[in-house]
mmCIF file of C-alpha atoms in Angstrom:
data_model
loop_
_atom_site.group_PDB
_atom_site.id
_atom_site.type_symbol
_atom_site.label_atom_id
_atom_site.label_comp_id
_atom_site.label_asym_id
_atom_site.label_seq_id
_atom_site.Cartn_x
_atom_site.Cartn_y
_atom_site.Cartn_z
ATOM 1 C CA UNK M 9 120.551 256.687 300.241
ATOM 2 C CA UNK M 10 121.223 259.973 298.430
ATOM 3 C CA UNK M 11 123.236 258.403 295.572
ATOM 4 C CA UNK M 12 120.577 255.777 294.952
ATOM 5 C CA UNK M 13 117.885 258.436 294.894
ATOM 6 C CA UNK M 14 119.894 260.550 292.411
ATOM 7 C CA UNK M 15 120.527 257.538 290.151
ATOM 8 C CA UNK M 16 116.850 256.539 290.305
ATOM 9 C CA UNK M 17 115.735 260.032 289.303
ATOM 10 C CA UNK M 18 118.203 260.156 286.412
ATOM 11 C CA UNK M 19 117.291 256.688 285.185
ATOM 12 C CA UNK M 20 113.538 257.273 285.302
ATOM 13 C CA UNK M 21 113.909 260.590 283.471
ATOM 14 C CA UNK M 22 116.623 259.824 280.945
ATOM 15 C CA UNK M 23 116.786 256.059 280.425
ATOM 16 C CA UNK M 24 113.539 254.236 281.205
ATOM 17 C CA UNK M 25 111.422 256.220 278.709
ATOM 18 C CA UNK M 26 113.790 255.245 275.832
ATOM 19 C CA UNK M 27 114.639 251.647 276.806
ATOM 20 C CA UNK M 28 112.179 249.914 274.458
ATOM 21 C CA UNK M 29 113.224 252.015 271.490
ATOM 22 C CA UNK M 30 116.914 251.447 272.198
ATOM 23 C CA UNK M 31 116.351 247.698 272.393
ATOM 24 C CA UNK M 32 114.524 247.681 269.089
ATOM 25 C CA UNK M 33 117.152 249.825 267.314
ATOM 26 C CA UNK M 34 120.157 248.118 269.006
ATOM 27 C CA UNK M 35 121.167 251.600 270.165
ATOM 28 C CA UNK M 36 124.183 252.162 272.434
ATOM 29 C CA UNK M 37 123.157 255.035 274.818
ATOM 30 C CA UNK M 38 126.488 256.862 274.937
ATOM 31 C CA UNK M 39 125.076 260.173 276.179
ATOM 32 C CA UNK M 40 123.056 258.616 278.951
ATOM 33 C CA UNK M 41 126.048 256.558 280.027
ATOM 34 C CA UNK M 42 127.982 259.815 280.323
ATOM 35 C CA UNK M 43 125.255 261.041 282.665
ATOM 36 C CA UNK M 44 125.584 257.908 284.807
ATOM 37 C CA UNK M 45 129.363 258.336 284.856
ATOM 38 C CA UNK M 46 128.912 261.908 286.084
ATOM 39 C CA UNK M 47 126.949 260.500 288.991
ATOM 40 C CA UNK M 48 129.863 258.230 289.890
ATOM 41 C CA UNK M 49 128.306 255.019 288.514
ATOM 42 C CA UNK M 50 131.366 253.855 286.537
ATOM 43 C CA UNK M 51 133.638 253.466 289.522
ATOM 44 C CA UNK M 52 131.318 253.145 292.524
ATOM 45 C CA UNK M 53 133.696 251.221 294.799
ATOM 46 C CA UNK M 54 136.896 252.787 293.403
ATOM 47 C CA UNK M 55 138.633 255.029 296.017
ATOM 48 C CA UNK M 56 138.460 258.765 295.348
ATOM 49 C CA UNK M 57 142.257 258.853 294.997
ATOM 50 C CA UNK M 58 141.754 256.902 291.779
ATOM 51 C CA UNK M 59 138.885 259.133 290.653
ATOM 52 C CA UNK M 60 136.132 256.785 291.823
ATOM 53 C CA UNK M 61 133.062 257.493 293.956
ATOM 54 C CA UNK M 62 134.711 255.993 297.055
ATOM 55 C CA UNK M 63 131.632 254.000 298.060
ATOM 56 C CA UNK M 64 131.244 250.232 298.675
ATOM 57 C CA UNK M 65 129.773 247.158 297.009
ATOM 58 C CA UNK M 66 126.444 247.561 298.768
ATOM 59 C CA UNK M 67 126.181 250.973 297.142
ATOM 60 C CA UNK M 68 127.111 249.419 293.827
ATOM 61 C CA UNK M 69 124.352 246.818 294.166
ATOM 62 C CA UNK M 70 121.750 249.447 294.967
ATOM 63 C CA UNK M 71 122.855 251.572 291.999
ATOM 64 C CA UNK M 72 122.813 248.655 289.608
ATOM 65 C CA UNK M 73 119.338 247.700 290.762
ATOM 66 C CA UNK M 74 118.123 251.218 289.904
ATOM 67 C CA UNK M 75 119.833 251.286 286.486
ATOM 68 C CA UNK M 76 118.474 247.808 285.632
ATOM 69 C CA UNK M 77 114.966 248.920 286.585
ATOM 70 C CA UNK M 78 115.235 251.442 283.752
ATOM 71 C CA UNK M 79 117.108 249.317 281.155
ATOM 72 C CA UNK M 80 118.756 245.977 281.591
ATOM 73 C CA UNK M 81 121.273 246.482 278.809
ATOM 74 C CA UNK M 82 122.525 249.810 280.154
ATOM 75 C CA UNK M 83 122.911 248.228 283.600
ATOM 76 C CA UNK M 84 125.090 245.442 282.079
ATOM 77 C CA UNK M 85 127.485 248.028 280.561
ATOM 78 C CA UNK M 86 127.806 249.780 283.942
ATOM 79 C CA UNK M 87 128.047 246.515 285.915
ATOM 80 C CA UNK M 88 130.937 245.054 283.885
ATOM 81 C CA UNK M 89 132.868 248.317 283.987
ATOM 82 C CA UNK M 90 132.621 248.317 287.800
ATOM 83 C CA UNK M 91 133.237 244.643 288.393
ATOM 84 C CA UNK M 92 135.125 242.778 287.035
ATOM 85 C CA UNK M 93 137.057 245.541 285.218
ATOM 86 C CA UNK M 94 137.617 248.250 287.870
ATOM 87 C CA UNK M 95 137.658 245.728 290.733
ATOM 88 C CA UNK M 96 140.466 243.711 289.073
ATOM 89 C CA UNK M 97 142.502 246.851 288.422
ATOM 90 C CA UNK M 98 142.071 247.907 292.072
ATOM 91 C CA UNK M 99 143.241 244.560 293.354
ATOM 92 C CA UNK M 100 146.018 243.666 290.856
ATOM 93 C CA UNK M 101 146.955 246.828 288.928
ATOM 94 C CA UNK M 102 150.214 248.642 289.729
ATOM 95 C CA UNK M 103 150.398 252.401 290.177
ATOM 96 C CA UNK M 104 151.141 252.981 286.505
ATOM 97 C CA UNK M 105 148.247 250.788 285.340
ATOM 98 C CA UNK M 106 145.869 252.492 287.762
ATOM 99 C CA UNK M 107 146.936 255.901 286.458
ATOM 100 C CA UNK M 108 146.590 254.919 282.802
ATOM 101 C CA UNK M 109 143.462 252.765 283.008
ATOM 102 C CA UNK M 110 141.682 252.748 286.376
ATOM 103 C CA UNK M 111 141.312 256.500 286.669
ATOM 104 C CA UNK M 112 139.731 257.042 283.245
ATOM 105 C CA UNK M 113 137.546 253.963 283.687
ATOM 106 C CA UNK M 114 136.268 255.190 287.033
ATOM 107 C CA UNK M 115 135.574 258.657 285.616
ATOM 108 C CA UNK M 116 133.778 257.367 282.574
ATOM 109 C CA UNK M 117 136.415 258.581 280.121
ATOM 110 C CA UNK M 118 136.991 254.915 279.180
ATOM 111 C CA UNK M 119 134.722 251.857 279.068
ATOM 112 C CA UNK M 120 136.028 248.434 280.022
ATOM 113 C CA UNK M 121 135.412 244.917 278.720
ATOM 114 C CA UNK M 122 136.334 241.554 280.245
ATOM 115 C CA UNK M 123 137.592 238.855 277.853
ATOM 116 C CA UNK M 124 137.423 235.451 279.518
ATOM 117 C CA UNK M 125 134.748 233.361 277.748
ATOM 118 C CA UNK M 126 135.719 231.442 274.620
ATOM 119 C CA UNK M 127 133.807 229.362 272.031
ATOM 120 C CA UNK M 128 133.232 225.795 273.306
ATOM 121 C CA UNK M 129 134.818 226.726 276.664
ATOM 122 C CA UNK M 130 132.455 229.209 278.260
ATOM 123 C CA UNK M 131 133.742 230.725 281.480
ATOM 124 C CA UNK M 132 135.828 227.672 282.434
ATOM 125 C CA UNK M 133 138.954 229.690 283.102
ATOM 126 C CA UNK M 134 141.247 226.692 283.137
ATOM 127 C CA UNK M 135 140.147 225.525 279.683
ATOM 128 C CA UNK M 136 141.287 228.564 277.710
ATOM 129 C CA UNK M 137 142.964 228.250 274.320
ATOM 130 C CA UNK M 138 143.844 231.918 273.695
ATOM 131 C CA UNK M 139 147.631 232.289 273.979
ATOM 132 C CA UNK M 140 149.989 235.085 274.864
ATOM 133 C CA UNK M 141 153.588 234.500 273.796
ATOM 134 C CA UNK M 142 156.317 236.715 275.156
ATOM 135 C CA UNK M 143 158.419 238.413 272.489
ATOM 136 C CA UNK M 144 161.508 240.417 273.414
ATOM 137 C CA UNK M 145 163.683 242.235 270.950
ATOM 138 C CA UNK M 146 166.192 245.096 271.041
ATOM 139 C CA UNK M 147 163.674 247.846 271.708
ATOM 140 C CA UNK M 148 160.461 246.157 272.804
ATOM 141 C CA UNK M 149 159.308 243.709 275.452
ATOM 142 C CA UNK M 150 155.761 242.427 275.100
ATOM 143 C CA UNK M 151 153.323 239.639 274.418
ATOM 144 C CA UNK M 152 151.603 238.556 271.188
ATOM 145 C CA UNK M 153 148.037 237.396 271.822
ATOM 146 C CA UNK M 154 146.189 235.007 269.509
ATOM 147 C CA UNK M 155 142.734 233.494 269.970
ATOM 148 C CA UNK M 156 138.990 234.123 270.080
ATOM 149 C CA UNK M 157 136.818 235.413 272.889
ATOM 150 C CA UNK M 158 133.069 235.008 272.882
ATOM 151 C CA UNK M 159 130.065 236.879 274.357
ATOM 152 C CA UNK M 160 132.132 239.867 275.438
ATOM 153 C CA UNK M 161 130.108 242.706 276.929
ATOM 154 C CA UNK M 162 131.281 246.058 275.489
ATOM 155 C CA UNK M 163 133.657 244.228 273.179
ATOM 156 C CA UNK M 164 132.690 246.686 270.417
ATOM 157 C CA UNK M 165 132.145 249.946 272.302
ATOM 158 C CA UNK M 166 134.757 249.359 275.019
ATOM 159 C CA UNK M 167 138.097 251.172 275.086
ATOM 160 C CA UNK M 168 140.192 248.649 276.999
ATOM 161 C CA UNK M 169 139.759 244.934 277.658
ATOM 162 C CA UNK M 170 141.121 242.696 280.367
ATOM 163 C CA UNK M 171 142.145 239.577 278.462
ATOM 164 C CA UNK M 172 142.895 236.148 279.903
ATOM 165 C CA UNK M 173 145.361 234.138 277.910
ATOM 166 C CA UNK M 174 147.618 231.076 278.347
ATOM 167 C CA UNK M 175 151.295 231.934 278.792
ATOM 168 C CA UNK M 176 152.446 228.455 279.799
ATOM 169 C CA UNK M 177 150.480 225.500 278.432
ATOM 170 C CA UNK M 178 152.381 223.021 280.546
ATOM 171 C CA UNK M 179 151.393 224.740 283.788
ATOM 172 C CA UNK M 180 147.652 224.150 283.408
ATOM 173 C CA UNK M 181 145.623 226.434 285.714
ATOM 174 C CA UNK M 182 148.837 228.139 286.766
ATOM 175 C CA UNK M 183 149.736 228.998 283.200
ATOM 176 C CA UNK M 184 147.114 231.695 282.629
ATOM 177 C CA UNK M 185 147.946 235.428 282.720
ATOM 178 C CA UNK M 186 145.915 238.622 282.448
ATOM 179 C CA UNK M 187 146.554 241.570 280.111
ATOM 180 C CA UNK M 188 145.239 245.062 279.564
ATOM 181 C CA UNK M 189 144.571 245.456 275.832
ATOM 182 C CA UNK M 190 143.356 248.802 274.409
ATOM 183 C CA UNK M 191 140.743 247.994 271.783
ATOM 184 C CA UNK M 192 142.540 250.165 269.239
ATOM 185 C CA UNK M 193 145.522 247.785 269.335
ATOM 186 C CA UNK M 194 146.292 246.276 265.910
ATOM 187 C CA UNK M 195 145.090 242.691 265.918
ATOM 188 C CA UNK M 196 142.045 243.362 268.147
ATOM 189 C CA UNK M 197 139.070 242.788 265.845
ATOM 190 C CA UNK M 198 135.341 242.689 266.497
ATOM 191 C CA UNK M 199 134.465 239.589 264.477
ATOM 192 C CA UNK M 200 130.735 239.954 265.065
ATOM 193 C CA UNK M 201 128.140 241.458 267.401
ATOM 194 C CA UNK M 202 125.697 238.868 268.707
ATOM 195 C CA UNK M 203 121.991 239.153 267.875
ATOM 196 C CA UNK M 204 120.518 238.455 271.322
ATOM 197 C CA UNK M 205 116.963 238.089 272.580
ATOM 198 C CA UNK M 206 117.289 241.351 274.524
ATOM 199 C CA UNK M 207 119.608 243.844 276.207
ATOM 200 C CA UNK M 208 120.482 245.314 272.812
ATOM 201 C CA UNK M 209 121.691 248.578 274.308
ATOM 202 C CA UNK M 210 124.722 246.589 275.483
ATOM 203 C CA UNK M 211 126.842 245.079 272.736
ATOM 204 C CA UNK M 212 127.949 241.458 273.121
ATOM 205 C CA UNK M 213 130.723 240.659 270.721
ATOM 206 C CA UNK M 214 133.031 237.933 269.488
ATOM 207 C CA UNK M 215 136.599 239.238 269.541
ATOM 208 C CA UNK M 216 139.424 237.932 267.397
ATOM 209 C CA UNK M 217 143.000 238.424 268.550
ATOM 210 C CA UNK M 218 145.332 238.044 265.568
ATOM 211 C CA UNK M 219 148.933 238.659 266.499
ATOM 212 C CA UNK M 220 147.770 241.372 268.887
ATOM 213 C CA UNK M 221 150.857 242.750 270.552
ATOM 214 C CA UNK M 222 150.805 244.510 273.916
ATOM 215 C CA UNK M 223 153.746 245.747 276.014
ATOM 216 C CA UNK M 224 154.867 243.741 279.042
ATOM 217 C CA UNK M 225 153.838 246.761 281.116
ATOM 218 C CA UNK M 226 150.219 245.863 280.308
ATOM 219 C CA UNK M 227 150.374 242.485 282.075
ATOM 220 C CA UNK M 228 148.298 242.497 285.252
ATOM 221 C CA UNK M 229 150.105 240.920 288.158
ATOM 222 C CA UNK M 230 152.623 238.128 287.597
ATOM 223 C CA UNK M 231 152.609 235.463 284.934
ATOM 224 C CA UNK M 232 150.428 232.622 286.072
ATOM 225 C CA UNK M 233 148.073 234.750 288.197
ATOM 226 C CA UNK M 234 145.410 234.944 285.525
ATOM 227 C CA UNK M 235 143.045 232.349 287.023
ATOM 228 C CA UNK M 236 143.111 234.050 290.424
ATOM 229 C CA UNK M 237 142.530 237.434 288.738
ATOM 230 C CA UNK M 238 139.648 236.146 286.656
ATOM 231 C CA UNK M 239 137.889 234.418 289.575
ATOM 232 C CA UNK M 240 138.237 237.501 291.777
ATOM 233 C CA UNK M 241 136.443 239.533 289.128
ATOM 234 C CA UNK M 242 133.705 236.993 288.630
ATOM 235 C CA UNK M 243 133.049 236.796 292.375
ATOM 236 C CA UNK M 244 132.107 240.451 292.671
ATOM 237 C CA UNK M 245 130.460 240.501 289.265
ATOM 238 C CA UNK M 246 127.896 237.950 290.366
ATOM 239 C CA UNK M 247 126.672 240.335 293.013
ATOM 240 C CA UNK M 248 126.143 242.906 290.302
ATOM 241 C CA UNK M 249 124.211 240.416 288.147
ATOM 242 C CA UNK M 250 121.954 239.566 291.132
ATOM 243 C CA UNK M 251 121.266 243.249 291.719
ATOM 244 C CA UNK M 252 120.476 243.749 288.028
ATOM 245 C CA UNK M 253 118.038 240.839 288.116
ATOM 246 C CA UNK M 254 116.222 242.328 291.090
ATOM 247 C CA UNK M 255 115.988 245.695 289.340
ATOM 248 C CA UNK M 256 114.512 244.136 286.185
ATOM 249 C CA UNK M 257 112.092 241.998 288.215
ATOM 250 C CA UNK M 258 110.979 245.073 290.153
ATOM 251 C CA UNK M 259 110.344 247.012 286.959
ATOM 252 C CA UNK M 260 108.401 244.076 285.483
ATOM 253 C CA UNK M 261 106.297 243.807 288.642
ATOM 254 C CA UNK M 262 105.533 247.545 288.599
ATOM 255 C CA UNK M 263 104.531 247.382 284.945
ATOM 256 C CA UNK M 264 102.243 244.402 285.631
ATOM 257 C CA UNK M 265 100.661 246.201 288.559
ATOM 258 C CA UNK M 266 99.992 249.300 286.491
ATOM 259 C CA UNK M 267 98.541 247.199 283.669
ATOM 260 C CA UNK M 268 96.263 245.299 286.044
ATOM 261 C CA UNK M 269 94.771 248.562 287.247
ATOM 262 C CA UNK M 270 94.306 249.951 283.735
ATOM 263 C CA UNK M 271 93.080 246.858 281.894
ATOM 264 C CA UNK M 272 89.295 246.535 282.027
ATOM 265 C CA UNK M 273 87.466 243.199 281.715
ATOM 266 C CA UNK M 274 83.766 242.724 282.258
ATOM 267 C CA UNK M 275 83.409 246.305 283.506
ATOM 268 C CA UNK M 276 86.168 246.255 286.138
ATOM 269 C CA UNK M 277 89.943 246.481 286.245
ATOM 270 C CA UNK M 278 91.462 243.000 286.216
ATOM 271 C CA UNK M 279 93.273 243.984 289.426
ATOM 272 C CA UNK M 280 89.895 243.533 291.144
ATOM 273 C CA UNK M 281 89.873 239.798 290.350
ATOM 274 C CA UNK M 282 91.230 237.906 293.319
ATOM 275 C CA UNK M 283 93.260 235.447 291.201
ATOM 276 C CA UNK M 284 95.232 238.400 289.769
ATOM 277 C CA UNK M 285 95.733 239.885 293.229
ATOM 278 C CA UNK M 286 97.079 236.526 294.446
ATOM 279 C CA UNK M 287 99.692 236.446 291.663
ATOM 280 C CA UNK M 288 100.816 239.968 292.416
ATOM 281 C CA UNK M 289 100.821 239.329 296.147
ATOM 282 C CA UNK M 290 103.059 236.268 295.649
ATOM 283 C CA UNK M 291 105.577 238.129 293.545
ATOM 284 C CA UNK M 292 106.028 241.249 295.665
ATOM 285 C CA UNK M 293 107.635 239.535 298.703
ATOM 286 C CA UNK M 294 109.757 237.315 296.446
ATOM 287 C CA UNK M 295 111.344 240.379 294.829
ATOM 288 C CA UNK M 296 111.741 242.104 298.176
ATOM 289 C CA UNK M 297 113.368 238.997 299.653
ATOM 290 C CA UNK M 298 115.774 238.683 296.743
ATOM 291 C CA UNK M 299 116.792 242.305 297.164
ATOM 292 C CA UNK M 300 117.489 241.716 300.855
ATOM 293 C CA UNK M 301 119.554 238.599 300.161
ATOM 294 C CA UNK M 302 121.969 240.652 298.008
ATOM 295 C CA UNK M 303 122.787 243.068 300.827
ATOM 296 C CA UNK M 304 124.852 240.776 303.071
ATOM 297 C CA UNK M 305 126.724 239.357 300.097
ATOM 298 C CA UNK M 306 127.532 242.871 298.835
ATOM 299 C CA UNK M 307 128.518 244.077 302.321
ATOM 300 C CA UNK M 308 131.054 241.221 302.669
ATOM 301 C CA UNK M 309 132.712 241.917 299.310
#
């Protein structure tokens, strides 16, 4: 696949050599992400009419595998921008929202975040406490959002967030709605950036919404469609996470194989010891099988 080959070449030249240093320094690789965007990686399955690459979810899975093989954190940034962010806009955005948000997201002029998870709630979409109250006055029609979102990928470096909030408490699961919130909106605050075990090239933030007002034109779909919208994004996003996992496993295996051939013990490379060969031989088909399992899931998306 030509696109996969191009992404692999870029990643191995521009990303993989720097991944360890980025992780140590908590560096956000803005320039390298621009390079990936230029290759079409920000909107892989977005139609060309909306400035995407016009490919499919199988292509997205293959691309994410290659990016993750170079740096897991960078692949997470790209994965979330594609799905759930772009995928939700494709499915539920109107023409105006696609023009204002989907096009720049697919081109790489914007970066997207997905605000579902909350403290003590996790990704249980029907247990949200963040609220969005409709406020209409003489010259404005909008919603005021209040609440906290947790573990948000690109919450700090993103330009626009898809935010799930309760618009009707009495309606339960049917009382959740989705909103497009530019991160420059007053009331959108990065409360903290999490100190994780890894993937530090991707920021994971806690976001505070304090009387954050957005126009009604920024609501995605109808009121009450939020749960459906959130689940649709998570469905495709899980394929991306699986592809990332395979890419990182492949890179780890290749590093172990190289090390086993370089490391000398008792006068020979440890690769020559049968017990080491058995371990490597067990892992190689497991990684290959996992990669193959992703393909039918991605093809059906």
